PDB file of C-alpha atoms and ligand atoms in Angstrom:
ATOM      1  CA  MET Q   1     123.316  46.928 143.992  1.00 95.00           C
ATOM      2  CA  ILE Q   2     127.267  45.769 145.298  1.00 98.00           C
ATOM      3  CA  GLU Q   3     126.996  45.355 149.294  1.00 98.00           C
ATOM      4  CA  VAL Q   4     130.718  44.674 150.189  1.00 98.00           C
ATOM      5  CA  GLN Q   5     131.586  43.044 153.439  1.00 98.00           C
ATOM      6  CA  ALA Q   6     134.367  42.836 156.367  1.00 97.00           C
ATOM      7  CA  LEU Q   7     136.474  41.914 153.326  1.00 97.00           C
ATOM      8  CA  THR Q   8     139.661  41.265 153.841  1.00 97.00           C
ATOM      9  CA  PHE Q   9     142.536  39.884 150.866  1.00 97.00           C
ATOM     10  CA  GLN Q  10     145.921  39.401 151.015  1.00 96.00           C
ATOM     11  CA  TYR Q  11     147.963  37.686 147.955  1.00 95.00           C
ATOM     12  CA  PRO Q  12     150.026  34.358 149.606  1.00 93.00           C
ATOM     13  CA  GLY Q  13     152.673  35.879 151.606  1.00 93.00           C
ATOM     14  CA  ARG Q  14     151.337  39.880 151.582  1.00 93.00           C
ATOM     15  CA  PRO Q  15     150.557  41.312 153.735  1.00 91.00           C
ATOM     16  CA  PRO Q  16     146.948  42.438 153.199  1.00 92.00           C
ATOM     17  CA  ILE Q  17     145.753  45.165 150.843  1.00 93.00           C
ATOM     18  CA  PHE Q  18     142.182  45.297 151.998  1.00 94.00           C
ATOM     19  CA  SER Q  19     141.342  44.123 155.607  1.00 94.00           C
ATOM     20  CA  GLN Q  20     137.743  44.606 157.274  1.00 95.00           C
ATOM     21  CA  PHE Q  21     136.298  46.901 154.241  1.00 96.00           C
ATOM     22  CA  ASN Q  22     132.951  47.170 153.854  1.00 97.00           C
ATOM     23  CA  TRP Q  23     131.566  50.022 150.969  1.00 97.00           C
ATOM     24  CA  SER Q  24     128.078  49.521 149.508  1.00 97.00           C
ATOM     25  CA  VAL Q  25     127.126  50.971 145.906  1.00 98.00           C
ATOM     26  CA  ALA Q  26     123.188  51.230 144.759  1.00 97.00           C
ATOM     27  CA  ALA Q  27     122.192  50.600 141.438  1.00 95.00           C
ATOM     28  CA  GLY Q  28     122.463  53.665 139.005  1.00 94.00           C
ATOM     29  CA  GLU Q  29     125.866  55.156 140.929  1.00 95.00           C
ATOM     30  CA  ALA Q  30     129.007  55.957 139.101  1.00 96.00           C
ATOM     31  CA  TRP Q  31     131.945  55.728 140.973  1.00 97.00           C
ATOM     32  CA  ALA Q  32     135.556  56.867 140.471  1.00 97.00           C
ATOM     33  CA  ILE Q  33     138.098  54.237 142.559  1.00 97.00           C
ATOM     34  CA  LEU Q  34     141.218  57.234 142.983  1.00 96.00           C
ATOM     35  CA  GLY Q  35     144.346  55.826 143.766  1.00 92.00           C
ATOM     36  CA  PRO Q  36     148.506  55.385 143.493  1.00 89.00           C
ATOM     37  CA  SER Q  37     148.962  53.029 141.521  1.00 88.00           C
ATOM     38  CA  GLY Q  38     149.252  49.798 144.639  1.00 89.00           C
ATOM     39  CA  TYR Q  39     146.828  50.012 146.349  1.00 91.00           C
ATOM     40  CA  GLY Q  40     144.735  47.909 145.230  1.00 93.00           C
ATOM     41  CA  LYS Q  41     142.517  49.504 143.217  1.00 94.00           C
ATOM     42  CA  SER Q  42     142.400  46.174 140.413  1.00 94.00           C
ATOM     43  CA  THR Q  43     142.501  43.784 143.070  1.00 95.00           C
ATOM     44  CA  LEU Q  44     138.720  45.120 144.711  1.00 96.00           C
ATOM     45  CA  LEU Q  45     137.492  45.424 140.453  1.00 95.00           C
ATOM     46  CA  TYR Q  46     138.403  42.245 140.072  1.00 94.00           C
ATOM     47  CA  LEU Q  47     137.423  40.996 143.270  1.00 96.00           C
ATOM     48  CA  LEU Q  48     133.685  42.546 142.341  1.00 96.00           C
ATOM     49  CA  ALA Q  49     134.740  40.784 138.544  1.00 94.00           C
ATOM     50  CA  GLY Q  50     134.367  37.716 140.811  1.00 93.00           C
ATOM     51  CA  LEU Q  51     138.083  37.053 139.520  1.00 91.00           C
ATOM     52  CA  ARG Q  52     139.031  36.594 142.886  1.00 93.00           C
ATOM     53  CA  ALA Q  53     138.806  35.242 145.589  1.00 95.00           C
ATOM     54  CA  PRO Q  54     138.361  37.199 149.081  1.00 97.00           C
ATOM     55  CA  THR Q  55     140.477  35.748 151.807  1.00 96.00           C
ATOM     56  CA  SER Q  56     137.788  36.596 153.736  1.00 97.00           C
ATOM     57  CA  GLY Q  57     134.693  38.413 154.342  1.00 97.00           C
ATOM     58  CA  THR Q  58     131.705  38.733 151.107  1.00 97.00           C
ATOM     59  CA  VAL Q  59     131.137  40.757 148.171  1.00 97.00           C
ATOM     60  CA  ARG Q  60     127.343  40.419 146.871  1.00 98.00           C
ATOM     61  CA  ILE Q  61     126.135  41.710 144.290  1.00 97.00           C
ATOM     62  CA  GLU Q  62     121.846  42.246 143.433  1.00 95.00           C
ATOM     63  CA  ALA Q  63     121.560  39.484 146.516  1.00 94.00           C
ATOM     64  CA  GLN Q  64     124.201  37.223 144.835  1.00 95.00           C
ATOM     65  CA  THR Q  65     127.454  36.287 147.069  1.00 96.00           C
ATOM     66  CA  ILE Q  66     130.258  36.641 144.520  1.00 95.00           C
ATOM     67  CA  THR Q  67     132.717  33.193 143.934  1.00 92.00           C
ATOM     68  CA  ARG Q  68     132.625  33.586 140.192  1.00 89.00           C
ATOM     69  CA  PRO Q  69     132.471  36.028 136.948  1.00 89.00           C
ATOM     70  CA  ARG Q  70     128.413  36.495 136.879  1.00 90.00           C
ATOM     71  CA  PRO Q  71     127.301  36.889 133.259  1.00 88.00           C
ATOM     72  CA  ARG Q  72     125.533  41.072 133.700  1.00 92.00           C
ATOM     73  CA  THR Q  73     128.995  42.210 135.166  1.00 93.00           C
ATOM     74  CA  GLY Q  74     131.009  43.661 131.940  1.00 92.00           C
ATOM     75  CA  LEU Q  75     134.674  44.231 132.475  1.00 91.00           C
ATOM     76  CA  ILE Q  76     136.608  46.574 130.589  1.00 90.00           C
ATOM     77  CA  LEU Q  77     140.533  47.014 130.706  1.00 84.00           C
ATOM     78  CA  GLN Q  78     143.260  49.135 129.666  1.00 78.00           C
ATOM     79  CA  ASP Q  79     144.542  47.123 126.714  1.00 73.00           C
ATOM     80  CA  PHE Q  80     140.890  46.598 125.371  1.00 73.00           C
ATOM     81  CA  GLY Q  81     141.395  43.028 124.522  1.00 81.00           C
ATOM     82  CA  LEU Q  82     141.123  42.359 121.031  1.00 88.00           C
ATOM     83  CA  LEU Q  83     141.553  39.410 119.172  1.00 89.00           C
ATOM     84  CA  PRO Q  84     144.141  40.697 116.112  1.00 89.00           C
ATOM     85  CA  TRP Q  85     142.640  38.564 114.175  1.00 91.00           C
ATOM     86  CA  ALA Q  86     139.433  39.463 113.877  1.00 93.00           C
ATOM     87  CA  THR Q  87     137.608  42.004 111.969  1.00 94.00           C
ATOM     88  CA  CYS Q  88     135.814  45.452 114.568  1.00 94.00           C
ATOM     89  CA  ALA Q  89     132.147  43.398 113.840  1.00 94.00           C
ATOM     90  CA  GLU Q  90     133.585  39.971 114.787  1.00 92.00           C
ATOM     91  CA  ASN Q  91     135.533  41.176 117.445  1.00 91.00           C
ATOM     92  CA  VAL Q  92     132.135  43.431 118.435  1.00 91.00           C
ATOM     93  CA  SER Q  93     130.125  40.099 117.982  1.00 90.00           C
ATOM     94  CA  LEU Q  94     132.712  37.553 119.779  1.00 86.00           C
ATOM     95  CA  GLY Q  95     130.305  38.064 123.204  1.00 80.00           C
ATOM     96  CA  LEU Q  96     127.367  37.438 122.390  1.00 82.00           C
ATOM     97  CA  ARG Q  97     128.552  34.933 119.884  1.00 80.00           C
ATOM     98  CA  VAL Q  98     130.140  33.015 123.036  1.00 75.00           C
ATOM     99  CA  HIS Q  99     126.987  33.853 125.464  1.00 69.00           C
ATOM    100  CA  GLY Q 100     124.634  31.745 122.623  1.00 64.00           C
ATOM    101  CA  PHE Q 101     127.051  29.026 122.655  1.00 60.00           C
ATOM    102  CA  TYR Q 102     127.161  28.456 126.512  1.00 59.00           C
ATOM    103  CA  GLY Q 103     124.657  30.559 127.514  1.00 60.00           C
ATOM    104  CA  PRO Q 104     124.743  32.893 131.044  1.00 59.00           C
ATOM    105  CA  ASP Q 105     125.707  30.212 133.360  1.00 63.00           C
ATOM    106  CA  GLY Q 106     127.542  28.627 130.962  1.00 58.00           C
ATOM    107  CA  LYS Q 107     125.885  25.581 130.278  1.00 61.00           C
ATOM    108  CA  HIS Q 108     122.325  26.219 128.865  1.00 59.00           C
ATOM    109  CA  ALA Q 109     122.373  28.577 125.432  1.00 57.00           C
ATOM    110  CA  PRO Q 110     120.087  30.648 125.791  1.00 57.00           C
ATOM    111  CA  LEU Q 111     116.316  30.184 123.436  1.00 53.00           C
ATOM    112  CA  ASP Q 112     116.585  34.546 122.774  1.00 54.00           C
ATOM    113  CA  ALA Q 113     120.309  34.088 121.486  1.00 49.00           C
ATOM    114  CA  ARG Q 114     118.952  33.325 117.380  1.00 52.00           C
ATOM    115  CA  PRO Q 115     122.303  34.274 115.135  1.00 51.00           C
ATOM    116  CA  GLY Q 116     119.971  36.900 113.611  1.00 61.00           C
ATOM    117  CA  ASP Q 117     119.711  38.212 116.771  1.00 84.00           C
ATOM    118  CA  VAL Q 118     123.348  38.726 116.756  1.00 86.00           C
ATOM    119  CA  GLN Q 119     123.948  40.167 113.480  1.00 89.00           C
ATOM    120  CA  VAL Q 120     121.220  42.901 114.939  1.00 90.00           C
ATOM    121  CA  ARG Q 121     122.338  43.951 118.188  1.00 90.00           C
ATOM    122  CA  THR Q 122     126.134  44.084 116.754  1.00 93.00           C
ATOM    123  CA  GLU Q 123     124.760  46.395 114.584  1.00 93.00           C
ATOM    124  CA  HIS Q 124     123.044  47.897 116.369  1.00 92.00           C
ATOM    125  CA  TRP Q 125     126.155  48.599 118.943  1.00 91.00           C
ATOM    126  CA  LEU Q 126     128.963  49.334 115.903  1.00 94.00           C
ATOM    127  CA  ARG Q 127     127.069  52.252 114.866  1.00 93.00           C
ATOM    128  CA  ARG Q 128     126.051  53.629 118.680  1.00 90.00           C
ATOM    129  CA  LEU Q 129     129.588  53.720 118.986  1.00 90.00           C
ATOM    130  CA  GLY Q 130     130.594  55.404 115.917  1.00 91.00           C
ATOM    131  CA  LEU Q 131     132.270  51.830 114.468  1.00 94.00           C
ATOM    132  CA  TRP Q 132     129.589  50.653 111.081  1.00 96.00           C
ATOM    133  CA  ALA Q 133     132.248  52.174 108.291  1.00 97.00           C
ATOM    134  CA  VAL Q 134     135.012  50.570 110.076  1.00 96.00           C
ATOM    135  CA  ARG Q 135     133.637  47.241 111.063  1.00 96.00           C
ATOM    136  CA  GLY Q 136     135.860  45.504 108.416  1.00 97.00           C
ATOM    137  CA  HIS Q 137     138.990  46.533 110.337  1.00 97.00           C
ATOM    138  CA  TYR Q 138     141.438  44.944 112.101  1.00 96.00           C
ATOM    139  CA  PRO Q 139     142.813  46.255 115.211  1.00 94.00           C
ATOM    140  CA  ALA Q 140     145.452  46.671 113.943  1.00 95.00           C
ATOM    141  CA  GLN Q 141     144.015  49.098 111.224  1.00 96.00           C
ATOM    142  CA  LEU Q 142     142.040  50.996 114.099  1.00 95.00           C
ATOM    143  CA  SER Q 143     143.167  54.432 116.441  1.00 92.00           C
ATOM    144  CA  GLY Q 144     143.213  53.023 119.915  1.00 90.00           C
ATOM    145  CA  GLY Q 145     140.199  55.431 120.622  1.00 90.00           C
ATOM    146  CA  GLN Q 146     138.442  52.690 117.667  1.00 92.00           C
ATOM    147  CA  ARG Q 147     139.775  50.071 119.633  1.00 93.00           C
ATOM    148  CA  GLN Q 148     137.710  51.121 123.183  1.00 91.00           C
ATOM    149  CA  ARG Q 149     134.737  51.898 121.627  1.00 90.00           C
ATOM    150  CA  ALA Q 150     134.592  48.139 120.624  1.00 93.00           C
ATOM    151  CA  ALA Q 151     135.805  46.466 123.486  1.00 92.00           C
ATOM    152  CA  ILE Q 152     132.891  49.145 124.963  1.00 91.00           C
ATOM    153  CA  ALA Q 153     130.534  48.015 122.297  1.00 91.00           C
ATOM    154  CA  ARG Q 154     131.581  44.318 122.790  1.00 92.00           C
ATOM    155  CA  THR Q 155     130.313  44.628 126.850  1.00 90.00           C
ATOM    156  CA  LEU Q 156     127.292  46.412 126.356  1.00 90.00           C
ATOM    157  CA  ALA Q 157     126.164  44.063 123.282  1.00 89.00           C
ATOM    158  CA  LEU Q 158     125.311  41.275 126.523  1.00 88.00           C
ATOM    159  CA  ASN Q 159     123.549  43.604 128.201  1.00 89.00           C
ATOM    160  CA  PRO Q 160     125.191  44.296 131.274  1.00 91.00           C
ATOM    161  CA  ASP Q 161     123.664  46.046 135.181  1.00 94.00           C
ATOM    162  CA  LEU Q 162     127.410  47.026 136.262  1.00 96.00           C
ATOM    163  CA  LEU Q 163     130.326  48.068 134.052  1.00 95.00           C
ATOM    164  CA  LEU Q 164     133.371  47.468 135.657  1.00 95.00           C
ATOM    165  CA  MET Q 165     136.305  49.602 133.897  1.00 95.00           C
ATOM    166  CA  ASP Q 166     140.502  49.226 135.112  1.00 94.00           C
ATOM    167  CA  GLU Q 167     142.409  52.559 134.149  1.00 93.00           C
ATOM    168  CA  PRO Q 168     140.353  52.190 130.468  1.00 90.00           C
ATOM    169  CA  PHE Q 169     141.417  55.045 129.129  1.00 90.00           C
ATOM    170  CA  ALA Q 170     145.534  55.854 130.215  1.00 88.00           C
ATOM    171  CA  SER Q 171     147.230  54.913 127.316  1.00 86.00           C
ATOM    172  CA  LEU Q 172     144.931  57.281 124.645  1.00 87.00           C
ATOM    173  CA  ASP Q 173     145.461  60.987 124.033  1.00 88.00           C
ATOM    174  CA  ALA Q 174     143.802  63.957 125.489  1.00 89.00           C
ATOM    175  CA  PRO Q 175     140.893  64.614 123.890  1.00 89.00           C
ATOM    176  CA  THR Q 176     140.084  60.627 122.548  1.00 88.00           C
ATOM    177  CA  ARG Q 177     140.002  60.249 126.403  1.00 90.00           C
ATOM    178  CA  GLU Q 178     137.670  63.372 127.251  1.00 91.00           C
ATOM    179  CA  SER Q 179     135.375  62.152 124.386  1.00 88.00           C
ATOM    180  CA  LEU Q 180     135.164  58.236 125.883  1.00 90.00           C
ATOM    181  CA  GLN Q 181     134.860  60.229 129.297  1.00 92.00           C
ATOM    182  CA  ASN Q 182     132.009  62.457 128.061  1.00 92.00           C
ATOM    183  CA  LEU Q 183     130.695  58.458 125.618  1.00 90.00           C
ATOM    184  CA  THR Q 184     130.838  56.500 129.775  1.00 92.00           C
ATOM    185  CA  LEU Q 185     128.842  59.577 131.087  1.00 92.00           C
ATOM    186  CA  GLU Q 186     126.291  59.307 128.024  1.00 90.00           C
ATOM    187  CA  LEU Q 187     126.885  55.413 128.115  1.00 90.00           C
ATOM    188  CA  ARG Q 188     125.708  55.184 131.962  1.00 91.00           C
ATOM    189  CA  ALA Q 189     122.496  57.550 131.852  1.00 89.00           C
ATOM    190  CA  GLU Q 190     121.106  55.753 128.804  1.00 89.00           C
ATOM    191  CA  GLN Q 191     121.814  51.940 129.561  1.00 87.00           C
ATOM    192  CA  HIS Q 192     121.192  52.566 133.292  1.00 88.00           C
ATOM    193  CA  LEU Q 193     124.209  51.526 133.829  1.00 94.00           C
ATOM    194  CA  THR Q 194     126.086  51.440 137.877  1.00 96.00           C
ATOM    195  CA  THR Q 195     129.606  51.932 136.768  1.00 96.00           C
ATOM    196  CA  ILE Q 196     132.892  51.776 138.570  1.00 97.00           C
ATOM    197  CA  VAL Q 197     136.010  53.512 136.861  1.00 96.00           C
ATOM    198  CA  VAL Q 198     139.235  52.997 138.119  1.00 96.00           C
ATOM    199  CA  THR Q 199     141.285  55.814 137.921  1.00 94.00           C
ATOM    200  CA  HIS Q 200     144.614  57.315 139.109  1.00 90.00           C
ATOM    201  CA  SER Q 201     144.199  60.412 136.743  1.00 93.00           C
ATOM    202  CA  ILE Q 202     142.320  62.984 139.335  1.00 95.00           C
ATOM    203  CA  GLU Q 203     140.418  64.582 136.376  1.00 95.00           C
ATOM    204  CA  GLU Q 204     138.988  61.602 135.573  1.00 95.00           C
ATOM    205  CA  ALA Q 205     138.282  60.883 138.758  1.00 96.00           C
ATOM    206  CA  ALA Q 206     136.640  63.835 138.940  1.00 96.00           C
ATOM    207  CA  CYS Q 207     134.493  64.334 135.975  1.00 95.00           C
ATOM    208  CA  LEU Q 208     133.305  60.157 135.792  1.00 96.00           C
ATOM    209  CA  GLY Q 209     132.809  59.569 139.858  1.00 96.00           C
ATOM    210  CA  ARG Q 210     129.980  60.978 141.520  1.00 96.00           C
ATOM    211  CA  LYS Q 211     131.350  59.292 144.257  1.00 98.00           C
ATOM    212  CA  ILE Q 212     135.362  58.632 144.481  1.00 97.00           C
ATOM    213  CA  LEU Q 213     136.339  55.533 147.062  1.00 97.00           C
ATOM    214  CA  LEU Q 214     140.321  57.290 147.212  1.00 95.00           C
ATOM    215  CA  CYS Q 215     142.116  54.043 148.311  1.00 92.00           C
ATOM    216  CA  GLY Q 216     145.853  54.987 149.993  1.00 86.00           C
ATOM    217  CA  PRO Q 217     147.121  54.267 153.223  1.00 85.00           C
ATOM    218  CA  ARG Q 218     143.547  55.168 154.326  1.00 87.00           C
ATOM    219  CA  ILE Q 219     139.785  54.693 151.754  1.00 92.00           C
ATOM    220  CA  GLU Q 220     137.879  57.120 151.702  1.00 93.00           C
ATOM    221  CA  VAL Q 221     134.242  57.978 150.081  1.00 96.00           C
ATOM    222  CA  LEU Q 222     134.026  61.784 148.590  1.00 96.00           C
ATOM    223  CA  ASN Q 223     130.624  62.815 147.181  1.00 97.00           C
ATOM    224  CA  ASN Q 224     130.944  64.648 143.940  1.00 97.00           C
ATOM    225  CA  PRO Q 225     127.060  65.300 142.986  1.00 95.00           C
ATOM    226  CA  GLY Q 226     128.109  67.538 140.119  1.00 94.00           C
ATOM    227  CA  ALA Q 227     130.194  65.006 137.911  1.00 94.00           C
ATOM    228  CA  GLY Q 228     127.622  63.289 135.067  1.00 88.00           C
ATOM    229  CA  ASP Q 229     127.427  66.447 133.275  1.00 87.00           C
ATOM    230  CA  PRO Q 230     129.678  66.920 130.730  1.00 83.00           C
ATOM    231  CA  ALA Q 231     129.678  71.145 131.498  1.00 90.00           C
ATOM    232  CA  TYR Q 232     131.078  70.466 134.917  1.00 94.00           C
ATOM    233  CA  ARG Q 233     134.642  69.938 133.820  1.00 93.00           C
ATOM    234  CA  GLU Q 234     134.288  73.727 133.484  1.00 94.00           C
ATOM    235  CA  ALA Q 235     132.047  74.625 137.115  1.00 95.00           C
ATOM    236  CA  PRO Q 236     134.033  76.368 139.726  1.00 96.00           C
ATOM    237  CA  ALA Q 237     132.722  72.760 141.958  1.00 95.00           C
ATOM    238  CA  TYR Q 238     134.866  70.599 139.124  1.00 96.00           C
ATOM    239  CA  ALA Q 239     137.971  72.933 140.673  1.00 96.00           C
ATOM    240  CA  ALA Q 240     137.845  72.736 143.678  1.00 97.00           C
ATOM    241  CA  MET Q 241     136.895  68.901 144.052  1.00 97.00           C
ATOM    242  CA  ILE Q 242     140.259  68.595 141.927  1.00 97.00           C
ATOM    243  CA  GLN Q 243     141.981  70.740 144.072  1.00 96.00           C
ATOM    244  CA  THR Q 244     141.099  68.592 147.005  1.00 96.00           C
ATOM    245  CA  LEU Q 245     141.507  65.264 145.243  1.00 96.00           C
ATOM    246  CA  ARG Q 246     145.149  66.349 144.968  1.00 95.00           C
ATOM    247  CA  GLY Q 247     145.148  67.311 148.709  1.00 93.00           C
ATOM    248  CA  ARG Q 248     144.366  63.855 149.026  1.00 90.00           C
ATOM    249  CA  LEU Q 249     146.621  62.301 147.896  1.00 89.00           C
ATOM    250  CA  ALA Q 250     149.198  64.285 148.284  1.00 87.00           C
ATOM    251  CA  LEU Q 251     149.307  62.959 151.518  1.00 83.00           C
ATOM    252  CA  ALA Q 252     148.544  59.534 150.941  1.00 77.00           C
ATOM    253  CA  ALA Q 253     151.817  60.160 149.018  1.00 75.00           C
ATOM    254  CA  GLU Q 254     153.309  61.360 152.466  1.00 79.00           C
ATOM    255  CA  ALA Q 255     151.241  58.409 154.416  1.00 76.00           C
ATOM    256  CA  GLY Q 256     152.984  55.608 152.485  1.00 67.00           C
ATOM    257  CA  ALA Q 257     156.823  56.981 152.011  1.00 59.00           C
TER     258      ALA Q 257
HETATM  259  P1  ADP T   1     146.827  49.154 141.758  1.00 94.31           P
HETATM  260  O1  ADP T   1     145.721  48.922 141.158  1.00 94.31           O
HETATM  261  O2  ADP T   1     145.978  50.416 142.298  1.00 94.31           O
HETATM  262  O3  ADP T   1     147.783  49.799 141.276  1.00 94.31           O
HETATM  263  P2  ADP T   1     146.395  46.301 142.370  1.00 94.31           P
HETATM  264  O4  ADP T   1     145.728  45.966 143.332  1.00 94.31           O
HETATM  265  O5  ADP T   1     147.409  46.388 140.820  1.00 94.31           O
HETATM  266  O6  ADP T   1     147.540  47.802 143.216  1.00 94.31           O
HETATM  267  O7  ADP T   1     148.157  45.352 144.002  1.00 94.31           O
HETATM  268  C1  ADP T   1     147.507  46.384 145.006  1.00 94.31           C
HETATM  269  C2  ADP T   1     149.080  45.491 145.506  1.00 94.31           C
HETATM  270  O8  ADP T   1     149.194  44.112 144.975  1.00 94.31           O
HETATM  271  C3  ADP T   1     150.876  46.005 145.024  1.00 94.31           C
HETATM  272  O9  ADP T   1     151.459  45.504 146.060  1.00 94.31           O
HETATM  273  C4  ADP T   1     150.857  44.237 143.898  1.00 94.31           C
HETATM  274  O10 ADP T   1     152.074  44.638 144.063  1.00 94.31           O
HETATM  275  C5  ADP T   1     150.235  43.204 144.946  1.00 94.31           C
HETATM  276  N1  ADP T   1     149.769  42.412 143.510  1.00 94.31           N
HETATM  277  C6  ADP T   1     149.160  42.787 142.758  1.00 94.31           C
HETATM  278  N2  ADP T   1     148.857  41.421 141.935  1.00 94.31           N
HETATM  279  C7  ADP T   1     149.236  40.511 142.514  1.00 94.31           C
HETATM  280  C8  ADP T   1     149.473  39.126 142.415  1.00 94.31           C
HETATM  281  N3  ADP T   1     149.419  38.831 141.746  1.00 94.31           N
HETATM  282  N4  ADP T   1     150.544  38.476 143.224  1.00 94.31           N
HETATM  283  C9  ADP T   1     150.855  38.947 144.398  1.00 94.31           C
HETATM  284  N5  ADP T   1     150.868  40.605 144.334  1.00 94.31           N
HETATM  285  C10 ADP T   1     149.819  40.906 144.038  1.00 94.31           C
HETATM  286 MG1   MG T   2     145.826  48.167 139.088  1.00 94.31          MG
END
């Protein structure tokens, strides 16, 4: 699904963050990108999203070279990005309404986006994410978990095939974070999504990433095949993976110091 080839990226006047980096992600895979801050995790996600352009090399998704955002890529950020003056339901339908107006190419409105469709899909996603009862609330009246679920509903209403998340649950309390991690696992399976979650939390990487891209002085890939099942959190293999990741991050910190 994603082919990153010989990717080099640097911000102007700064040393390269990625240099001749190659990476591939198959359709339906669940990745976590883990690493200390400052090692380019967000930058890599923005490159995949088409919000930044490589200095050299290419990012291809479904065989198309990415030069700008792609309609079927969903992006979810830590600060939710909800409009404060719109209700929960209006926020969830926002992407659909914009999409219906401009179309996926930004010019031609699609024939299938009839107004009824927006309502049906908005209702479906509000119900699926447990937001139906609070659909008339404004973001300030929602809890952090509800706000992030609204942001997820808005993104999934657009029927993405790839979901990119940048530290999506970092500001939530532990039980809410765990329930949204489980929800992410369910939605991934249910919607046949390819998911890439950036995190600096070792536990989050171990429970969401069947493959883990460790960003540090060197980039490394670890396999974590048990992830995806909420019961994995209780498994000995999970505890072992956390130990391994701790060790790797400590090495990265030493090498970076
Ligand atoms: P991470 O998400 O892993 O914390 P980032 O991708 O945000 O890392 O940043 C990687 C490096 O690039 C950091 O050293 C950061 O300071 C730098 N950086 C990020 N954004 C910019 C920018 N717009 N201009 C210049 N440097 C930047
Ligand atoms: Mg970041």
